[in-house]
CSV table of C-alpha atoms and ligand atoms in Angstrom, one decimal:
chain,number,residue,atom,x,y,z
A,17,MET,CA,84.0,19.7,74.5
A,18,ASN,CA,84.6,16.1,74.9
A,19,SER,CA,87.8,16.1,76.6
A,20,LEU,CA,87.8,15.2,80.4
A,21,ALA,CA,89.4,18.7,81.2
A,22,ALA,CA,86.6,20.5,79.3
A,23,ARG,CA,83.9,18.2,80.9
A,24,LEU,CA,85.1,18.8,84.5
A,25,PHE,CA,85.5,22.6,83.9
A,26,ALA,CA,82.0,22.8,82.4
A,27,ALA,CA,81.0,20.9,85.8
A,28,PHE,CA,82.8,23.4,88.1
A,29,LEU,CA,81.3,26.2,86.2
A,30,ALA,CA,77.9,25.2,86.6
A,31,ILE,CA,78.6,24.6,90.4
A,32,ILE,CA,80.1,27.9,90.6
A,33,LEU,CA,77.1,29.6,88.9
A,34,VAL,CA,74.6,27.9,90.9
A,35,VAL,CA,76.4,28.9,94.2
A,36,VAL,CA,76.8,32.5,93.1
A,37,ALA,CA,73.2,32.6,92.3
A,38,LEU,CA,72.1,31.1,95.5
A,39,VAL,CA,74.5,33.5,97.4
A,40,GLY,CA,72.9,36.3,95.7
A,41,PHE,CA,69.4,35.4,96.1
A,42,THR,CA,70.1,34.7,99.8
A,43,LEU,CA,71.6,38.1,100.3
A,44,LEU,CA,68.7,39.7,98.4
A,45,VAL,CA,66.2,38.0,100.7
A,46,LEU,CA,68.2,38.8,103.9
A,47,LEU,CA,68.4,42.4,102.7
A,48,ARG,CA,64.7,42.7,102.0
A,49,ASN,CA,64.0,41.6,105.6
A,50,ASN,CA,66.7,44.3,106.8
A,51,PRO,CA,65.8,47.9,107.5
A,52,LEU,CA,69.6,48.8,106.6
A,53,VAL,CA,68.3,50.1,103.2
A,54,GLU,CA,65.6,52.1,104.5
A,55,ARG,CA,67.9,53.4,107.4
A,56,GLN,CA,70.5,54.8,104.8
A,57,ALA,CA,67.6,56.9,103.3
A,58,LEU,CA,66.3,58.2,106.6
A,59,ILE,CA,69.8,59.1,107.9
A,60,GLY,CA,70.0,61.2,104.6
A,61,LEU,CA,66.8,63.0,105.3
A,62,HIS,CA,67.9,63.5,109.0
A,63,THR,CA,71.0,65.1,107.7
A,64,VAL,CA,69.2,67.4,105.4
A,65,ALA,CA,66.8,68.5,108.4
A,66,LEU,CA,69.8,68.8,110.7
A,67,GLU,CA,71.4,70.9,108.3
A,68,ALA,CA,68.7,73.0,107.6
A,69,THR,CA,67.8,74.0,110.9
A,70,ARG,CA,71.5,74.4,112.2
A,71,THR,CA,72.9,76.6,109.5
A,72,GLY,CA,69.5,78.8,109.8
A,73,GLN,CA,68.4,78.2,106.3
A,74,ILE,CA,64.9,77.9,107.9
A,75,ALA,CA,64.4,79.5,111.4
A,76,PRO,CA,61.3,79.7,113.6
A,77,GLY,CA,61.1,83.5,113.1
A,78,ASP,CA,61.1,83.6,109.3
A,79,SER,CA,58.1,85.3,107.8
A,80,PRO,CA,55.7,82.8,106.0
A,81,ASP,CA,57.2,83.9,102.6
A,82,ALA,CA,60.8,83.5,103.6
A,83,ALA,CA,60.2,80.4,105.0
A,84,ALA,CA,58.4,79.0,101.9
A,85,ALA,CA,61.3,80.2,99.9
A,86,ALA,CA,63.7,78.4,102.1
A,87,LEU,CA,61.6,75.2,101.9
A,88,ARG,CA,62.0,75.5,98.1
A,89,ALA,CA,65.5,76.1,98.1
A,90,ILE,CA,66.2,72.9,100.4
A,91,ALA,CA,63.8,70.8,98.2
A,92,ALA,CA,65.8,71.8,95.1
A,93,GLU,CA,69.3,71.4,96.8
A,94,TYR,CA,68.7,67.9,98.2
A,95,ASP,CA,66.0,66.6,95.8
A,96,VAL,CA,63.6,66.0,98.7
A,97,ARG,CA,60.3,67.5,99.7
A,98,ALA,CA,60.5,70.0,102.7
A,99,LEU,CA,57.4,71.0,104.6
A,100,VAL,CA,56.4,72.9,107.8
A,101,ALA,CA,53.6,71.2,110.0
A,102,THR,CA,52.3,71.6,113.4
A,103,PRO,CA,52.8,68.7,116.0
A,104,ALA,CA,49.2,67.9,115.4
A,105,GLY,CA,50.3,67.1,111.6
A,106,GLN,CA,48.8,70.1,110.0
A,107,VAL,CA,50.7,71.2,106.8
A,108,ARG,CA,51.4,74.8,107.1
A,109,LEU,CA,53.8,75.3,104.1
A,110,ASP,CA,55.1,72.9,101.5
A,111,SER,CA,57.8,73.0,98.9
A,112,ALA,CA,55.7,71.2,96.5
A,113,GLU,CA,53.6,73.1,93.9
A,114,ALA,CA,49.7,73.1,94.4
A,115,GLY,CA,48.4,70.0,92.8
A,116,ALA,CA,51.1,67.7,94.0
A,117,PRO,CA,50.0,64.7,96.1
A,118,GLU,CA,49.0,65.9,99.6
A,119,LEU,CA,50.8,64.4,102.6
A,120,ASN,CA,48.7,64.2,105.8
A,121,PHE,CA,50.8,63.5,108.8
A,122,ARG,CA,47.9,64.1,111.2
A,123,PRO,CA,48.8,63.3,114.0
A,124,PHE,CA,52.1,61.9,113.3
A,125,ARG,CA,50.7,58.7,114.0
A,126,THR,CA,53.3,56.4,112.8
A,127,ALA,CA,56.2,58.6,113.5
A,128,ARG,CA,58.5,57.6,116.6
A,129,ALA,CA,61.5,59.0,118.2
A,130,ASP,CA,64.6,57.5,117.0
A,131,PRO,CA,67.5,56.7,119.4
A,132,VAL,CA,70.2,57.1,116.9
A,133,LEU,CA,68.7,60.2,115.4
A,134,PRO,CA,68.1,62.4,118.5
A,135,ASN,CA,65.4,64.9,118.5
A,136,SER,CA,63.8,63.8,115.5
A,137,LEU,CA,60.9,61.8,114.6
A,138,VAL,CA,61.0,59.4,111.9
A,139,GLY,CA,58.3,57.2,110.0
A,140,THR,CA,56.3,56.8,106.8
A,141,VAL,CA,53.2,58.2,105.5
A,142,ARG,CA,50.8,57.6,102.6
A,143,ASP,CA,49.9,60.5,100.3
A,144,ASN,CA,46.5,60.9,99.0
A,145,ARG,CA,47.5,58.8,95.8
A,146,GLY,CA,48.4,56.0,97.8
A,147,ARG,CA,52.3,56.3,97.6
A,148,LEU,CA,54.4,55.6,100.7
A,149,TRP,CA,56.7,58.4,101.8
A,150,LEU,CA,59.6,58.3,104.4
A,151,PHE,CA,59.8,61.4,106.6
A,152,VAL,CA,62.1,62.8,109.3
A,153,ALA,CA,60.5,65.7,111.3
A,154,ARG,CA,62.6,68.0,113.5
A,155,PRO,CA,61.3,70.9,115.7
A,156,LEU,CA,61.2,74.4,114.3
A,157,GLY,CA,60.6,76.7,117.3
A,158,ARG,CA,57.9,75.6,119.7
A,159,ASP,CA,54.9,75.3,117.5
A,160,HIS,CA,56.1,73.8,114.3
A,161,LEU,CA,58.2,71.1,112.7
A,162,LEU,CA,60.5,71.0,109.8
A,163,VAL,CA,59.6,67.7,107.8
A,164,VAL,CA,61.7,66.5,105.1
A,165,ALA,CA,60.3,63.7,103.1
A,166,GLU,CA,61.0,61.5,100.1
A,167,PRO,CA,59.0,58.7,98.2
A,168,ARG,CA,60.2,55.4,99.8
A,169,PRO,CA,62.5,54.0,97.1
A,170,ARG,CA,60.9,50.8,95.6
A,171,LEU,CA,63.9,49.1,94.1
A,172,ALA,CA,66.0,50.3,97.1
A,173,VAL,CA,67.1,46.7,97.9
A,174,VAL,CA,68.0,45.9,94.4
A,175,VAL,CA,69.9,49.0,94.0
A,176,PHE,CA,71.7,48.3,97.2
A,177,PHE,CA,72.7,45.0,96.3
A,178,VAL,CA,73.8,46.0,92.7
A,179,GLU,CA,75.9,48.8,94.0
A,180,ASN,CA,77.5,47.2,97.2
A,181,LEU,CA,77.2,43.4,96.7
A,182,LEU,CA,77.2,42.6,93.1
A,183,VAL,CA,80.9,43.5,92.2
A,184,PRO,CA,82.5,41.6,95.1
A,185,LEU,CA,80.2,38.5,94.3
A,186,LEU,CA,81.2,38.6,90.7
A,187,LYS,CA,84.9,39.1,91.6
A,188,ALA,CA,84.5,36.0,93.9
A,189,ALA,CA,83.1,34.0,91.0
A,190,GLY,CA,86.0,35.1,88.8
A,191,VAL,CA,88.5,33.8,91.3
A,192,ALA,CA,86.6,30.6,91.6
A,193,THR,CA,86.6,30.1,87.8
A,194,LEU,CA,90.1,30.7,87.7
A,195,VAL,CA,90.7,28.1,90.4
A,196,ALA,CA,88.3,25.6,88.4
A,197,VAL,CA,90.2,25.9,85.2
A,198,LEU,CA,93.4,25.0,87.3
A,199,LEU,CA,91.8,22.1,89.2
A,200,ALA,CA,90.0,20.7,85.7
A,201,VAL,CA,93.4,20.7,84.0
A,202,LEU,CA,95.3,19.0,87.2
A,203,ILE,CA,92.6,16.4,87.9
A,204,SER,CA,91.9,15.4,84.3
A,205,ARG,CA,95.6,15.3,83.6
A,206,SER,CA,96.0,12.9,86.5
A,207,ILE,CA,93.2,10.8,85.3
A,208,ALA,CA,93.9,11.0,81.4
A,209,ARG,CA,97.7,10.4,81.6
A,210,PRO,CA,97.5,6.8,82.6
A,211,LEU,CA,94.6,6.4,80.4
A,212,HIS,CA,96.3,7.3,77.6
A,213,THR,CA,99.2,4.9,78.3
A,214,MET,CA,96.6,2.2,78.7
A,215,ALA,CA,95.1,3.0,75.2
A,216,ALA,CA,98.7,2.9,73.8
A,217,VAL,CA,99.2,-0.6,75.6
A,218,ALA,CA,95.9,-2.0,74.3
A,219,GLN,CA,96.8,-0.9,70.9
A,220,SER,CA,100.1,-2.6,71.0
A,221,VAL,CA,98.5,-5.7,72.5
A,222,ALA,CA,96.2,-5.8,69.4
A,223,ARG,CA,99.4,-5.8,67.2
A,224,GLY,CA,100.6,-8.7,69.1
A,225,ARG,CA,103.3,-7.0,71.3
A,226,TYR,CA,103.0,-7.9,75.1
A,227,ASP,CA,106.4,-6.3,76.2
A,228,GLN,CA,104.7,-3.1,77.8
A,229,PRO,CA,102.5,-3.5,80.8
A,230,ALA,CA,99.7,-1.0,81.5
A,231,PRO,CA,100.6,1.5,84.3
A,232,VAL,CA,98.9,0.5,87.8
A,233,ALA,CA,98.5,4.1,89.1
A,234,GLY,CA,96.3,6.8,89.6
A,235,PRO,CA,92.7,6.7,91.0
A,236,ASP,CA,91.3,3.4,92.1
A,237,GLU,CA,89.2,2.9,89.0
A,238,VAL,CA,92.0,3.8,86.7
A,239,ARG,CA,94.3,1.4,88.6
A,240,LEU,CA,91.7,-1.5,88.3
A,241,LEU,CA,91.5,-0.7,84.6
A,242,GLY,CA,95.2,-1.1,84.3
A,243,GLN,CA,95.2,-4.2,86.2
A,244,SER,CA,92.4,-5.8,84.0
A,245,ILE,CA,94.2,-4.7,80.9
A,246,ASN,CA,97.3,-6.4,82.1
A,247,SER,CA,95.4,-9.6,83.0
A,248,MET,CA,93.6,-9.5,79.6
A,249,ALA,CA,97.2,-9.0,77.8
A,250,ARG,CA,98.5,-12.2,79.6
A,251,GLN,CA,95.2,-14.2,78.6
A,252,VAL,CA,95.5,-13.0,75.0
A,253,GLN,CA,99.3,-14.1,74.9
A,254,ALA,CA,98.5,-17.5,76.5
A,255,ALA,CA,95.6,-18.0,74.2
A,256,GLN,CA,97.9,-17.3,71.2
A,257,GLN,CA,100.7,-19.5,72.6
A,258,ALA,CA,98.3,-22.3,73.0
A,259,GLU,CA,97.1,-21.7,69.3
A,260,ARG,CA,100.4,-21.9,68.0
A,261,ASP,CA,101.3,-25.0,69.9
A,262,PHE,CA,98.0,-26.7,69.0
A,263,LEU,CA,98.7,-26.0,65.2
A,264,ALA,CA,102.3,-27.3,65.5
A,265,ASN,CA,101.0,-30.3,67.3
A,266,VAL,CA,98.3,-31.1,64.8
A,267,SER,CA,100.8,-30.8,61.8
A,268,HIS,CA,103.3,-33.0,63.6
A,269,GLU,CA,100.7,-35.6,64.4
A,270,LEU,CA,99.5,-35.4,60.7
A,271,LYS,CA,102.7,-35.4,59.3
A,272,THR,CA,104.2,-38.5,60.8
A,273,PRO,CA,101.6,-41.0,59.4
A,274,LEU,CA,101.4,-39.1,56.2
A,275,THR,CA,105.3,-39.7,55.6
A,276,SER,CA,104.8,-43.4,56.7
A,277,ILE,CA,102.0,-44.0,54.1
A,278,GLN,CA,103.8,-42.0,51.4
A,279,GLY,CA,107.0,-44.0,52.0
A,280,PHE,CA,105.2,-47.4,51.7
A,281,ALA,CA,103.1,-46.4,48.8
A,282,GLN,CA,106.3,-45.1,47.1
A,283,ALA,CA,108.1,-48.3,47.8
A,284,MET,CA,105.1,-50.5,46.4
A,285,LEU,CA,104.8,-48.3,43.1
A,286,ASP,CA,108.7,-48.5,42.8
A,287,GLY,CA,108.5,-52.3,42.8
A,288,ALA,CA,110.7,-52.3,46.0
A,289,VAL,CA,108.1,-54.6,47.6
A,290,ASP,CA,108.0,-57.7,45.3
A,291,SER,CA,106.5,-60.6,47.5
A,292,ALA,CA,102.8,-60.9,48.3
A,293,GLU,CA,103.7,-60.9,51.9
A,294,GLY,CA,105.6,-57.7,51.7
A,295,VAL,CA,102.7,-55.9,49.8
A,296,ARG,CA,100.3,-57.3,52.5
A,297,ARG,CA,102.7,-55.8,55.1
A,298,SER,CA,102.8,-52.7,53.6
A,299,ALA,CA,99.2,-52.2,53.1
A,300,ASN,CA,98.7,-53.1,56.7
A,301,ILE,CA,100.9,-50.4,57.6
A,302,ILE,CA,99.3,-48.0,55.3
A,303,PHE,CA,96.0,-49.1,56.7
A,304,GLY,CA,97.1,-48.8,60.3
A,305,GLU,CA,98.5,-45.1,59.7
A,306,ALA,CA,95.5,-44.2,57.8
A,307,ASP,CA,93.3,-45.3,60.8
A,308,ARG,CA,95.5,-43.4,63.2
A,309,MET,CA,94.8,-40.2,61.1
A,310,ARG,CA,91.1,-40.9,60.9
A,311,ARG,CA,91.0,-41.1,64.6
A,312,LEU,CA,93.1,-38.0,64.9
A,313,VAL,CA,90.8,-36.0,62.7
A,314,GLU,CA,87.8,-37.4,64.3
A,315,SER,CA,89.2,-36.4,67.9
A,316,LEU,CA,89.9,-32.9,66.5
A,317,LEU,CA,86.2,-32.4,65.0
A,318,ASP,CA,85.2,-33.9,68.6
A,319,LEU,CA,87.1,-31.1,70.3
A,320,ALA,CA,86.2,-28.5,67.9
A,321,ARG,CA,82.5,-29.0,68.3
A,322,LEU,CA,82.6,-29.3,72.1
A,323,GLU,CA,84.6,-26.0,72.1
A,324,ALA,CA,82.2,-24.1,69.8
A,325,GLY,CA,79.3,-25.5,71.9
A,326,LEU,CA,77.6,-26.8,68.7
A,327,ARG,CA,77.5,-30.4,70.0
A,328,ALA,CA,74.2,-30.4,71.7
A,329,LEU,CA,74.4,-33.2,74.2
A,330,THR,CA,71.4,-35.7,73.8
A,331,LEU,CA,70.1,-35.4,77.4
A,332,GLN,CA,68.2,-38.3,78.9
A,333,PRO,CA,67.9,-39.8,82.3
A,334,LEU,CA,70.4,-42.5,82.6
A,335,ASP,CA,71.1,-45.4,84.7
A,336,LEU,CA,74.6,-44.7,85.9
A,337,ARG,CA,75.1,-48.4,87.0
A,338,ALA,CA,74.2,-50.0,84.0
A,339,LEU,CA,76.3,-47.5,82.0
A,340,LEU,CA,79.6,-48.4,84.2
A,341,THR,CA,78.9,-52.0,84.1
A,342,VAL,CA,78.9,-51.9,80.2
A,343,ALA,CA,82.0,-49.8,80.2
A,344,ALA,CA,83.9,-52.4,82.6
A,345,ASP,CA,82.6,-55.1,80.3
A,346,GLY,CA,84.1,-53.4,77.4
A,347,VAL,CA,87.7,-53.8,78.6
A,348,SER,CA,87.5,-56.9,80.7
A,349,LEU,CA,89.0,-58.9,77.9
A,350,ARG,CA,91.9,-56.6,77.5
A,351,ALA,CA,92.5,-56.7,81.3
A,352,ARG,CA,92.5,-60.4,81.3
A,353,GLU,CA,94.9,-60.5,78.4
A,354,THR,CA,97.3,-58.0,80.0
A,355,GLY,CA,97.1,-59.8,83.2
A,356,VAL,CA,95.5,-56.9,85.2
A,357,ALA,CA,92.9,-57.4,87.5
A,358,LEU,CA,89.6,-55.4,86.9
A,359,ASN,CA,87.6,-54.5,90.2
A,360,VAL,CA,84.1,-53.1,89.8
A,361,GLN,CA,82.8,-51.9,93.1
A,362,LEU,CA,79.3,-50.4,92.8
A,363,PRO,CA,76.7,-49.6,95.3
A,364,PRO,CA,73.5,-51.6,94.7
A,365,ALA,CA,71.8,-48.5,93.6
A,366,LEU,CA,73.0,-45.1,92.4
A,367,PRO,CA,70.8,-41.8,92.1
A,368,PRO,CA,69.4,-41.3,88.5
A,369,ILE,CA,71.6,-38.6,86.5
A,370,THR,CA,70.6,-36.9,83.2
A,371,GLY,CA,73.4,-37.0,80.6
A,372,ASP,CA,74.4,-38.0,77.2
A,373,GLY,CA,75.1,-41.9,77.4
A,374,ASP,CA,77.2,-42.1,74.4
A,375,ARG,CA,79.4,-39.4,75.5
A,376,LEU,CA,79.7,-40.5,79.1
A,377,ALA,CA,80.6,-44.1,78.0
A,378,GLN,CA,83.4,-42.5,76.1
A,379,VAL,CA,84.7,-40.9,79.0
A,380,LEU,CA,84.8,-44.1,80.9
A,381,THR,CA,86.3,-46.0,78.2
A,382,ASN,CA,89.0,-43.6,77.8
A,383,LEU,CA,89.8,-43.6,81.6
A,384,LEU,CA,89.7,-47.3,81.8
A,385,ASP,CA,91.9,-47.6,78.6
A,386,ASN,CA,94.4,-45.2,80.1
A,387,ALA,CA,94.4,-47.0,83.4
A,388,LEU,CA,95.2,-50.5,81.8
A,389,LYS,CA,97.6,-49.0,79.2
A,390,HIS,CA,99.9,-47.8,82.4
A,391,THR,CA,99.4,-50.7,84.5
A,392,PRO,CA,101.8,-53.6,84.4
A,393,ALA,CA,100.7,-57.3,84.4
A,394,GLY,CA,99.9,-58.2,88.2
A,395,GLY,CA,98.4,-54.9,88.9
A,396,ALA,CA,94.6,-53.8,89.5
A,397,VAL,CA,92.3,-51.5,87.9
A,398,THR,CA,89.4,-50.4,90.0
A,399,LEU,CA,86.1,-48.7,88.7
A,400,SER,CA,84.1,-47.6,91.7
A,401,ALA,CA,81.0,-45.2,92.4
A,402,ALA,CA,80.0,-43.2,95.5
A,403,VAL,CA,77.3,-40.7,96.1
A,404,ALA,CA,78.1,-37.3,97.3
A,405,PRO,CA,75.9,-34.5,98.3
A,406,GLY,CA,74.1,-33.4,95.0
A,407,ALA,CA,76.4,-35.6,93.0
A,408,VAL,CA,77.7,-39.1,91.8
A,409,GLU,CA,81.6,-39.6,92.1
A,410,VAL,CA,82.7,-42.3,89.6
A,411,ALA,CA,86.5,-43.2,90.0
A,412,VAL,CA,89.0,-45.2,87.9
A,413,ALA,CA,91.8,-46.1,90.0
A,414,ASP,CA,95.0,-48.1,88.9
A,415,THR,CA,98.0,-49.5,90.6
A,416,GLY,CA,100.2,-48.3,87.4
A,417,SER,CA,103.3,-46.2,86.8
A,418,GLY,CA,101.8,-42.9,88.3
A,419,ILE,CA,102.1,-39.5,86.9
A,420,PRO,CA,104.9,-37.1,88.1
A,421,PRO,CA,103.7,-34.1,89.7
A,422,GLU,CA,105.0,-31.7,87.3
A,423,ASP,CA,102.9,-33.4,84.5
A,424,LEU,CA,99.9,-33.9,86.3
A,425,SER,CA,98.6,-30.4,85.9
A,426,ARG,CA,99.0,-30.6,82.2
A,427,ILE,CA,97.5,-34.1,81.2
A,428,PHE,CA,94.2,-32.3,80.3
A,429,GLU,CA,96.0,-30.1,77.7
A,430,ARG,CA,95.4,-31.1,74.2
A,431,PHE,CA,98.3,-33.3,72.9
A,432,TYR,CA,100.3,-33.4,76.2
A,433,GLN,CA,101.6,-36.8,76.8
A,434,VAL,CA,103.9,-37.6,79.6
A,435,ASP,CA,106.4,-39.7,78.0
A,436,LYS,CA,106.5,-38.8,74.3
A,437,SER,CA,109.7,-40.8,73.7
A,438,ARG,CA,108.1,-44.0,74.5
A,439,PRO,CA,107.1,-46.2,71.5
A,440,ARG,CA,103.7,-45.2,70.2
A,441,SER,CA,100.7,-46.8,72.0
A,442,GLY,CA,98.2,-45.4,69.5
A,443,GLY,CA,97.5,-42.3,71.9
A,444,LEU,CA,97.3,-38.9,70.7
A,445,GLY,CA,97.1,-36.8,73.9
A,446,LEU,CA,93.7,-35.8,73.1
A,447,GLY,CA,91.8,-38.3,75.2
A,448,LEU,CA,91.8,-36.6,78.4
A,449,ALA,CA,91.2,-33.2,76.9
A,450,ILE,CA,87.9,-34.3,75.4
A,451,SER,CA,86.9,-36.4,78.3
A,452,ARG,CA,87.1,-33.3,80.6
A,453,ASP,CA,85.2,-31.1,78.1
A,454,ILE,CA,82.5,-33.6,78.0
A,455,VAL,CA,82.3,-33.9,81.7
A,456,GLU,CA,82.3,-30.0,82.0
A,457,ALA,CA,79.5,-29.9,79.3
A,458,HIS,CA,77.4,-32.2,81.9
A,459,GLY,CA,78.1,-29.4,84.6
A,460,GLY,CA,80.5,-32.0,86.4
A,461,THR,CA,84.2,-31.9,86.8
A,462,LEU,CA,87.2,-34.4,86.1
A,463,ARG,CA,90.2,-34.4,88.1
A,464,ALA,CA,93.3,-36.5,88.5
A,465,GLU,CA,95.3,-37.6,91.6
A,466,SER,CA,98.6,-39.9,91.2
A,467,GLN,CA,101.7,-41.0,92.7
A,468,VAL,CA,104.7,-42.1,90.9
A,469,GLY,CA,105.0,-45.9,91.3
A,470,ALA,CA,102.1,-46.3,93.2
A,471,GLY,CA,99.2,-45.3,90.8
A,472,SER,CA,96.6,-42.9,89.7
A,473,ARG,CA,92.9,-42.1,90.2
A,474,PHE,CA,90.6,-40.2,88.0
A,475,THR,CA,87.5,-39.0,89.6
A,476,VAL,CA,84.3,-37.8,87.6
A,477,ARG,CA,81.8,-35.9,89.4
A,478,LEU,CA,78.5,-35.7,87.8
A,479,PRO,CA,75.6,-33.7,89.3
A,480,THR,CA,72.5,-35.9,90.3
A,481,VAL,CA,69.0,-34.8,89.1
A,482,GLN,CA,67.4,-32.4,91.7
A,483,PRO,CA,63.7,-32.6,92.0
A,484,GLY,CA,62.1,-30.0,89.6
A,485,ASP,CA,65.8,-29.1,88.2
A,486,THR,CA,65.6,-29.1,84.4
A,487,THR,CA,69.2,-27.7,84.2
A,488,VAL,CA,71.2,-30.3,85.3
A,489,ALA,CA,73.6,-30.6,82.4
A,490,ARG,CA,74.9,-27.4,80.9
A,491,LYS,CA,74.4,-27.2,77.3
A,492,ARG,CA,77.4,-25.7,75.7
B,4,ADP,P1,96.8,-40.5,75.4
B,4,ADP,O1,96.1,-40.7,74.1
B,4,ADP,O2,98.3,-40.2,75.2
B,4,ADP,O3,96.5,-41.4,76.3
B,4,ADP,P2,95.3,-38.7,77.2
B,4,ADP,O4,94.9,-37.4,77.1
B,4,ADP,O5,94.4,-39.6,77.4
B,4,ADP,O6,96.3,-39.2,75.9
B,4,ADP,O7,96.5,-38.8,78.4
B,4,ADP,C1,97.3,-38.0,78.5
B,4,ADP,C2,98.7,-38.4,79.0
B,4,ADP,O8,98.3,-38.7,80.4
B,4,ADP,C3,99.0,-39.9,78.6
B,4,ADP,O9,100.1,-39.6,77.7
B,4,ADP,C4,99.7,-40.5,79.8
B,4,ADP,O10,101.1,-40.4,79.9
B,4,ADP,C5,99.1,-39.7,81.2
B,4,ADP,N1,97.9,-40.8,81.6
B,4,ADP,C6,96.7,-40.7,81.3
B,4,ADP,N2,96.2,-41.7,82.3
B,4,ADP,C7,97.1,-42.2,83.0
B,4,ADP,C8,97.3,-43.3,84.0
B,4,ADP,N3,96.1,-43.8,84.3
B,4,ADP,N4,98.4,-43.4,84.4
B,4,ADP,C9,99.4,-42.8,84.0
B,4,ADP,N5,99.5,-42.2,83.1
B,4,ADP,C10,98.3,-41.7,82.6
């Protein structure tokens, strides 16, 4: 009963039953208000009366006894009540035994001439017990009428319905049911077939196989489901690939310093480093590599926490201008040493923002560090801020090497470094990934523009505090 076909069939069947019941009920009501059924009975009575007078079964000249016998014969033969009455309605002879309910036609008040039954009066009369009779009266000689009557059938409408209409109605319902079975099977197939295929696709995605796409066919809703499954499969595949790349990168980044540490420690153990100067140099290298590993692990922890949303930002109103000045001061010495001009262009006042000061300082230091790292002596790094509608935009621009367009879209990926072959500058390829996570956790954006040979520009856009707004920073 749970299959689509069974449900559709049940629905169709319910509709068929309701429609048949409605049609039947409507026909019954129509019949009740239609004199058709009564007419059938009247025509029957008329035929009996006509037959009896025409064949001379009863004739005007009959003696009372002969007439009474004729009436009884007619009554028995046609299952009716037969009477002889005067035009004034007085009953002279009656086929019924004494004690039967009396009929009183006087003076044929309700009788009327009928255009279809010529020469007859038709009508209804109530007997002395209150029951209604149908009758047809025909002249019998000049002074009398032959009256043929029968009780008005109470269930005539129902009987007529059952005898004439029920069977065709049931046949129609039967045909409709067959059509319903056929339709239910066809419709359910057209819906269920792509669904079955999609279920198979979803299962193979769950098993890590992505080669079979879900069919995008059938009704709109089913097509949409197919498209969604395909898009989900692509995303799952991309996420798994990213996870594999990430693991490979982490292992590689940890292995390089470890090898170095192990090598120098081994050399010291083996006595290959004999001079005090040699020991100092080796220890220095070991210290440096261990420090690199520590930074890597800290960065990874940072990323993991940001990603898991566990790191609740310590949000407080911030003086952004002061924050930017401190960040610039922090790298000014390095700028002087490397011969790069550091320009700070801040408007006298910036709108207040809410944020985590330490985290935002980390972002700015990272951007300024990168800019200095990639700008040769004689170049310039500019830190600027501007007010935009509902936000503050902080930009770090440099006149350095720039980033090729094919790398620009990837520099925010974890471990992505533009030129891996360059001698290590201490970078891990995690700085921009962490920076973007922090900015986005503040409800802002971090974007990069660059031109090879001309320089790069990184823009941090942070939403400003709106009056009465308590959800400026999005807690992740
Ligand atoms: P890294 O620790 O290697 O600096 P980042 O995530 O901070 O890692 O940067 C990713 C890559 O983006 C870097 O390897 C570098 O090649 C490139 N990059 C970042 N900032 C700049 C810049 N201002 N100019 C040129 N290249 C940049």
